[in-house]
Coordinates of C-alpha atoms and ligand atoms in Angstrom, one line a residue:
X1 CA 0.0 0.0 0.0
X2 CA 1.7 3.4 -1.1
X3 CA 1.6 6.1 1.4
X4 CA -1.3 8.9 0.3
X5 CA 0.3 12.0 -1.1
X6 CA -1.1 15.5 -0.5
X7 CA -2.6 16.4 -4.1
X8 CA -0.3 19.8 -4.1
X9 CA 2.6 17.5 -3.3
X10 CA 1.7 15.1 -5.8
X11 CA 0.9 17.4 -8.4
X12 CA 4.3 19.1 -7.8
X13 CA 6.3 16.3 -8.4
X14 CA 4.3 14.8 -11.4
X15 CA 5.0 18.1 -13.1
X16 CA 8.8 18.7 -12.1
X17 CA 9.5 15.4 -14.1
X18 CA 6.7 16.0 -17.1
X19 CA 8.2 19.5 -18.0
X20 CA 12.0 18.2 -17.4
X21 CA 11.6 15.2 -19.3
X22 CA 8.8 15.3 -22.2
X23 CA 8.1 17.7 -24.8
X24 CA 4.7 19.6 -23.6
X25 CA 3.9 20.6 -26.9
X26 CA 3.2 17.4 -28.0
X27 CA 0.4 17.2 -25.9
X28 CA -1.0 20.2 -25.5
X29 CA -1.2 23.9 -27.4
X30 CA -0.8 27.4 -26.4
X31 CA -1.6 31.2 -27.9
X32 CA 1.8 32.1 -28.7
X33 CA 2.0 28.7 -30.8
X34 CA -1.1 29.6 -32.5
X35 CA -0.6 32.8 -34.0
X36 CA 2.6 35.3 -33.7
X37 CA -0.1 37.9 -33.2
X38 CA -0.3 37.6 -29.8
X39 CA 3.4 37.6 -28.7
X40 CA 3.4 40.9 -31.3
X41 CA 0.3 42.5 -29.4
X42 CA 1.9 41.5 -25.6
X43 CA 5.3 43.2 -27.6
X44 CA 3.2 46.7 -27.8
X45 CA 1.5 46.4 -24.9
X46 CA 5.2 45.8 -22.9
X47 CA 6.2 49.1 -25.1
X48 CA 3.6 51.0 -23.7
X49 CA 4.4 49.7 -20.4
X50 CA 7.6 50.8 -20.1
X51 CA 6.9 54.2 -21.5
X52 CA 4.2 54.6 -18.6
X53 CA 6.9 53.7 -16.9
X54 CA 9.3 56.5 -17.2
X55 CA 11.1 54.1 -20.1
X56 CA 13.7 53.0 -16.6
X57 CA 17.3 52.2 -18.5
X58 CA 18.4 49.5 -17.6
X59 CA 15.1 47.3 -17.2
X60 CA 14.2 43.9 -16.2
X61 CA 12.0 42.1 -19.1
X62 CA 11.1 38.6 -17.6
X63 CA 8.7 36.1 -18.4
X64 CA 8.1 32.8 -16.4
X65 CA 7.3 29.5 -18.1
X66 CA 8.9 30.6 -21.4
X67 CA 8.3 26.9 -22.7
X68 CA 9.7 27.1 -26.5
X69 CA 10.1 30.5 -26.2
X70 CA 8.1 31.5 -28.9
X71 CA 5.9 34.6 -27.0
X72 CA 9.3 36.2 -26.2
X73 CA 10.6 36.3 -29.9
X74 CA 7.9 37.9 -31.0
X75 CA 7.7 40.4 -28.2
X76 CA 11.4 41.0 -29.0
X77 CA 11.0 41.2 -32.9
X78 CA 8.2 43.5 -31.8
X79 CA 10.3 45.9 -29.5
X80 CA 12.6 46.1 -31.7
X81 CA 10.7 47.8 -34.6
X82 CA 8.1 49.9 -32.2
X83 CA 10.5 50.9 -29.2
X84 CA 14.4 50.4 -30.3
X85 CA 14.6 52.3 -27.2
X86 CA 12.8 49.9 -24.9
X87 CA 15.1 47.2 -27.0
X88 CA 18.4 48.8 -26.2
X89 CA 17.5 49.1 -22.3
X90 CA 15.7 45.5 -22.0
X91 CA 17.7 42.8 -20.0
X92 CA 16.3 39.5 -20.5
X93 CA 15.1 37.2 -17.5
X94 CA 13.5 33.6 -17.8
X95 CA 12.3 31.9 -15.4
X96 CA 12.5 28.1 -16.0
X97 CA 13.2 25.1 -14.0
X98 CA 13.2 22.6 -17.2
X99 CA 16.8 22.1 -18.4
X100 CA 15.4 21.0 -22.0
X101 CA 12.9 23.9 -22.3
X102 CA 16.1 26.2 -21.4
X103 CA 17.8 24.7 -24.3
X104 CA 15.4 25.2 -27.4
X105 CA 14.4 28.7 -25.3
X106 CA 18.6 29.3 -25.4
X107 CA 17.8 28.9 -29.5
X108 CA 15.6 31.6 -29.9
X109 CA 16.6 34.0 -27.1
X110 CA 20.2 34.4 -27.3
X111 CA 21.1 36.6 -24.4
X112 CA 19.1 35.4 -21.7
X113 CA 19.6 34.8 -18.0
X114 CA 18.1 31.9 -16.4
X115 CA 16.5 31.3 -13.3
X116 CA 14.5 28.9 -11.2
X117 CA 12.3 30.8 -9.6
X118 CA 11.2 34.1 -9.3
X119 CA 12.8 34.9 -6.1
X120 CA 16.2 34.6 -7.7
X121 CA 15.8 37.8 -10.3
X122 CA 17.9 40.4 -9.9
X123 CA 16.2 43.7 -8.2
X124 CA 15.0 46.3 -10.4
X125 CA 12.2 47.9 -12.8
X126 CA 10.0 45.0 -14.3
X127 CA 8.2 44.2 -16.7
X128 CA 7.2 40.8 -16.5
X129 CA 5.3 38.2 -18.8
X130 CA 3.2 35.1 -17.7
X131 CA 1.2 33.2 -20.6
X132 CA 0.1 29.9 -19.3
X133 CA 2.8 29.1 -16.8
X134 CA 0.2 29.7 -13.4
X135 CA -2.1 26.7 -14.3
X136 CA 0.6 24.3 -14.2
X137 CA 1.8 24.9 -10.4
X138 CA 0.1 22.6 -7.8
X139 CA -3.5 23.0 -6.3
X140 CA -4.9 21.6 -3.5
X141 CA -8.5 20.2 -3.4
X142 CA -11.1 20.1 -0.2
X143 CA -14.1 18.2 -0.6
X144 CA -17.0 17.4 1.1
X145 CA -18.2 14.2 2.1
X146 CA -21.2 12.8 4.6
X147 CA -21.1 16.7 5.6
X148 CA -17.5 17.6 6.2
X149 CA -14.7 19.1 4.2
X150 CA -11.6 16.2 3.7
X151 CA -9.0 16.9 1.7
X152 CA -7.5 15.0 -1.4
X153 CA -4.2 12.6 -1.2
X154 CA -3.6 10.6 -4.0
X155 CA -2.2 7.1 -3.7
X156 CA -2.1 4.2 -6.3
X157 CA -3.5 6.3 -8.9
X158 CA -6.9 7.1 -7.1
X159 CA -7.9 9.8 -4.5
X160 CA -8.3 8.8 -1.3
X161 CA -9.9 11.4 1.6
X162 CA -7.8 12.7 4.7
X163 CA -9.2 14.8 7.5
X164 CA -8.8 18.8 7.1
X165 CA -8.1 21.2 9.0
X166 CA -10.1 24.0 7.0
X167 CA -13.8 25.2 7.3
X168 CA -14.9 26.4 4.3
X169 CA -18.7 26.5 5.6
X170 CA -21.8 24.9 4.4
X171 CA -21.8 23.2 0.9
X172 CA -23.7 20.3 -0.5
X173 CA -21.6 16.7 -0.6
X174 CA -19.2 16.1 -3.2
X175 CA -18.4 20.1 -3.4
X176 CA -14.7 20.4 -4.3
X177 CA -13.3 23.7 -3.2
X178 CA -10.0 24.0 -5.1
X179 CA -7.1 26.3 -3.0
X180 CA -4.3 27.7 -5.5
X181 CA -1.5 28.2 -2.7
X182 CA 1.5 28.0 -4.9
X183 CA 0.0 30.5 -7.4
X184 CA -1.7 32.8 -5.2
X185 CA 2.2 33.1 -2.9
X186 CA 3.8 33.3 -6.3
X187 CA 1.6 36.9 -7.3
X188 CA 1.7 38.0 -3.9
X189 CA 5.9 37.4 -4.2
X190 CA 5.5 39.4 -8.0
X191 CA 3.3 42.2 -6.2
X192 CA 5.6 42.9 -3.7
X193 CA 8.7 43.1 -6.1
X194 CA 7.1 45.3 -8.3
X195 CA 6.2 47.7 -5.0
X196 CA 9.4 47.5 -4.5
X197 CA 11.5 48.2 -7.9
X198 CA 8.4 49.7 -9.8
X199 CA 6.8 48.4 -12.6
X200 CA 4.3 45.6 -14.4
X201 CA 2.8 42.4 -14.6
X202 CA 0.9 40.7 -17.4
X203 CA -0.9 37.2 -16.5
X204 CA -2.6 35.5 -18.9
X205 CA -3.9 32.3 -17.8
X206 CA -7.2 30.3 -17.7
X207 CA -9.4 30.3 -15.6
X208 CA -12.4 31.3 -13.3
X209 CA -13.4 34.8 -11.8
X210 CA -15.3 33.6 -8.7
X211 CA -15.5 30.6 -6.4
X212 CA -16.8 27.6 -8.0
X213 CA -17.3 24.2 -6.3
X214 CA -16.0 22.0 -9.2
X215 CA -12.9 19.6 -9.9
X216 CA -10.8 21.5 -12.8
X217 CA -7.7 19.4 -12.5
X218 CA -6.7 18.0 -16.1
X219 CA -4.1 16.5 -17.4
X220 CA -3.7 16.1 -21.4
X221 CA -1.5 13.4 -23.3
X222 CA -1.2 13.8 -27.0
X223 CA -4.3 16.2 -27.0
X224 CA -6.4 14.4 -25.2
X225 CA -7.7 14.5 -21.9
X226 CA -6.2 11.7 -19.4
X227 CA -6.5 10.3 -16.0
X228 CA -4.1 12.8 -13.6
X229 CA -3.4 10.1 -10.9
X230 CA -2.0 7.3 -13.2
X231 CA 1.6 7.5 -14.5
X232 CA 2.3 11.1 -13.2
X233 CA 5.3 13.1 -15.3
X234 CA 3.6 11.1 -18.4
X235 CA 0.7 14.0 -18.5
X236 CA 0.9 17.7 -18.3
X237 CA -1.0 18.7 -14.9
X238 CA -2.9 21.6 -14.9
X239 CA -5.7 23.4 -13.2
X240 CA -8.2 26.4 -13.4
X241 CA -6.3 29.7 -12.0
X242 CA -8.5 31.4 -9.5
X243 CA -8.4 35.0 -10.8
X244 CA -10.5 36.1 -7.2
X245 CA -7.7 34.9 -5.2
X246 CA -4.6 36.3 -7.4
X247 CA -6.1 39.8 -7.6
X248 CA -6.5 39.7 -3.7
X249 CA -3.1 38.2 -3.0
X250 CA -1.5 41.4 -5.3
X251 CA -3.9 43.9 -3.9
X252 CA -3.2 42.8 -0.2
X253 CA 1.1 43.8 -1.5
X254 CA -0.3 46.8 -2.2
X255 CA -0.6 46.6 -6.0
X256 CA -2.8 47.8 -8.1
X257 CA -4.8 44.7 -10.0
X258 CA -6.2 45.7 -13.3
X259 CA -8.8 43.5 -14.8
X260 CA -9.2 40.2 -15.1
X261 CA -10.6 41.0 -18.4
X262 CA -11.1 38.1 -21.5
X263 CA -8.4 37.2 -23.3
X264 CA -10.6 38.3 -27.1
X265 CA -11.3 41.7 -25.1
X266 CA -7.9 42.2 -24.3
X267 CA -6.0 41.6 -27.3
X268 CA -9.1 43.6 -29.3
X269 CA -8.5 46.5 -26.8
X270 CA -4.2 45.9 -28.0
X271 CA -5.3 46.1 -32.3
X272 CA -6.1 42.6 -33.0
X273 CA -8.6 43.1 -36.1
X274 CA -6.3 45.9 -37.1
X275 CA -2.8 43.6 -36.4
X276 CA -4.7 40.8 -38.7
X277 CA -5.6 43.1 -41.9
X278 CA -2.1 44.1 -42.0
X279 CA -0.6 41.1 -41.9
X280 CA -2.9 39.9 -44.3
X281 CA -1.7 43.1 -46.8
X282 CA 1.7 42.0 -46.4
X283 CA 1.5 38.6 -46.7
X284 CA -1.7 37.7 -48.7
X285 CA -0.8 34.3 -48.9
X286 CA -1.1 33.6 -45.2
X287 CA -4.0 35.8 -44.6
X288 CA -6.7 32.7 -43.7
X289 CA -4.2 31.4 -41.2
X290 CA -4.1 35.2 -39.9
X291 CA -7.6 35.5 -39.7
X292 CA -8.0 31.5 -38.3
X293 CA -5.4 31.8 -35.3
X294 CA -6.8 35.3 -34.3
X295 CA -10.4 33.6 -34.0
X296 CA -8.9 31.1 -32.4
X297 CA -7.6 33.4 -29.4
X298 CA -10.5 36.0 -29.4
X299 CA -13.6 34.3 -29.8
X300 CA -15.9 33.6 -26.4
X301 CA -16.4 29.9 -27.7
X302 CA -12.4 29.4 -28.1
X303 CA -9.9 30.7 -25.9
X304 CA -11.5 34.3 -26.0
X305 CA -13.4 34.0 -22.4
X306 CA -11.7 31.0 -20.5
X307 CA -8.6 32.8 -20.9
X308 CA -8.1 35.7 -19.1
X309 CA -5.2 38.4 -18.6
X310 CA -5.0 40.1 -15.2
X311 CA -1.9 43.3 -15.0
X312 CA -0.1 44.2 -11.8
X313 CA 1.5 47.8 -11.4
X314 CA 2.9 49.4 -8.5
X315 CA 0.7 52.7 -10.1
X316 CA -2.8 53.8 -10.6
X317 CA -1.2 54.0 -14.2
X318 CA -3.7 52.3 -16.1
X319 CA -2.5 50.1 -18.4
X320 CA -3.1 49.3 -22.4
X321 CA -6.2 46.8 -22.8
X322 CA -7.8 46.6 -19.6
Ligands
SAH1 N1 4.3 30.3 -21.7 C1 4.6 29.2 -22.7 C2 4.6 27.8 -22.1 C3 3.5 27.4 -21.2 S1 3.9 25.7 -20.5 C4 3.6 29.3 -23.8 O1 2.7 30.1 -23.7 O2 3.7 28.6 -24.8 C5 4.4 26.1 -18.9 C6 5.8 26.6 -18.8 O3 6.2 26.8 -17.4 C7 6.9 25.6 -19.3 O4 8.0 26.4 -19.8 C8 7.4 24.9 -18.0 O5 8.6 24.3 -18.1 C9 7.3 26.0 -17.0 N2 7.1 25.7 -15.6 C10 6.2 24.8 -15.2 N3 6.3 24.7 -13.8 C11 7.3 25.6 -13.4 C12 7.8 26.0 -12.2 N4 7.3 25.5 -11.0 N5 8.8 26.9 -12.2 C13 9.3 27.4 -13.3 N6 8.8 27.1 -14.5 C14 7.8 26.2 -14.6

């Protein structure tokens, strides 16, 4: 009989060894992949950012789960032609803890520093990127049986029920509260940097606005939905980001929390229609895929509403999309 693992622990460890030994885009898609609009549109929006900003020389550009480090190219190629000034002052920061992401990110991001966490970036004025990279940290789940909350262990590939120490008051059996420790410490950690150098964060994630009592952990395999207790590292683990519980975490720093707003708001609010026809002028050949990946990203019944981007400042500057 295997000892019973705390989900959050389990969930930790499945995804240390998925994301340092698999390639996660062979299982699973995200927005930079689908269209270099949107790593263009988070380029401008990073412009404008730093402009609001004061345009700090030097400054910190980081972004956190990089994975192929396709977003951050096309912010770069982005910066370079909007804001050669932002380029020229820009240091690069990843943070990464999978030693072959850092190696195909190393291909297409000469010049970067690497990092494991976000603790270990140098001080200063930030601007700093997060597409995707909450959902994957580790969740904890409290559910209620025969009228009391348990909490979730996982051993032998099924969940098994442990007494908890939380009240998290009346709800109806087979509630499951979800509690996103490791990304609600990891924006409060990002708040209270940018209180103290100054500047910006942009998370993008997916995800719910308030409370809900439902199971959202997944885990996906070629494209396809899979069991997330059996064979952990095989699977990409991931859960629903609780947007409530992030703005709070930044706004109890002392940030100001900007949105959540949907992801087709926001990147229509950055020029997406106006982005696509001129792309499709320049390159007429491409222009259906333009049009396709840019539904794809904006539209309520793709990634337009589940997805949702959230800014931190450190000023009532407000900024571009929101
Ligand atoms: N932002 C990218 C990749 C998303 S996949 C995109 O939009 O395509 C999640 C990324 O976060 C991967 O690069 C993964 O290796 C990284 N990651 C996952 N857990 C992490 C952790 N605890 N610390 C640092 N990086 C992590």
């Amino acid at each position: 009989m295997m000892t019973p693992e705390r989900l959050d622990h389990f969930m930790a460890r499945a995804n240390a060894a998925y994301y340092a030994a698999r390639n996660p885009f062979a299982d699973f898609t995200t927005a930079p992949e689908i269209s270099q609009i949107f790593g263009e549109l988070l380029g401008a929006w990073a412009a404008v950012v730093w402009a609001q900003m004061g345009q700090p020389d030097p400054v910190l550009l980081v972004e956190a789960g990089p994975g192929r480090g396709t977003l951050m190219a096309d912010v770069l190629r982005t910066v370079a032609r909007v804001a050669p000034e932002f380029a020229a002052a820009l240091r690069l920061h990843l943070i990464e803890t999978s030693p072959r992401l850092r190696v195909e990110q190393a291909q297409r991001l000469p010049g970067a520093t690497w990092h494991a966490r976000l603790e270990d970036v140098p001080p200063g004025p930030t601007i700093l990127l997060a597409n995707e990279f909450l959902d994957a940290l580790p969740i904890r789940q409290v559910t209620r049986i025969a009228g009391v909350w348990t909490e979730r262990h996982v051993a032998g590939g099924a969940f098994t029920a442990h007494p908890c120490a939380l009240d998290l008051g009346d709800a109806p059996d087979g509630a499951v509260c979800e509690i996103g420790e490791a990304a609600r410490d990891w924006t409060a950690q990002l708040a209270a940097r940018l209180m103290r150098n100054g500047g910006a964060g942009l998370i993008i994630d997916y995800g719910f606005t308030r409370p809900q009592h439902q199971d959202t952990l997944q885990a996906l395999r070629g494209g396809k939905p899979v069991s997330p207790l059996v064979e952990p590292g095989t699977a990409d683990l991931t859960a629903h980001v609780d947007f409530a519980a992030l703005a709070q975490a930044a706004h109890t720093e002392g940030a100001y929390v900007w949105g959540p707003v949907g992801q087709g708001d926001f990147l229509t609010n950055l020029g997406l229609r106006t982005r696509v026809e001129n792309l499709a002028r320049q390159h007429p050949a491409g222009a259906a895929e333009f049009a396709a990946g840019a539904d794809r990203l904006a539209s309520p019944s793709q990634m337009g509403t589940l997805f949702k981007a959230l800014a931190l400042t450190n000023r009532a500057t407000l900024p571009p999309g929101f």
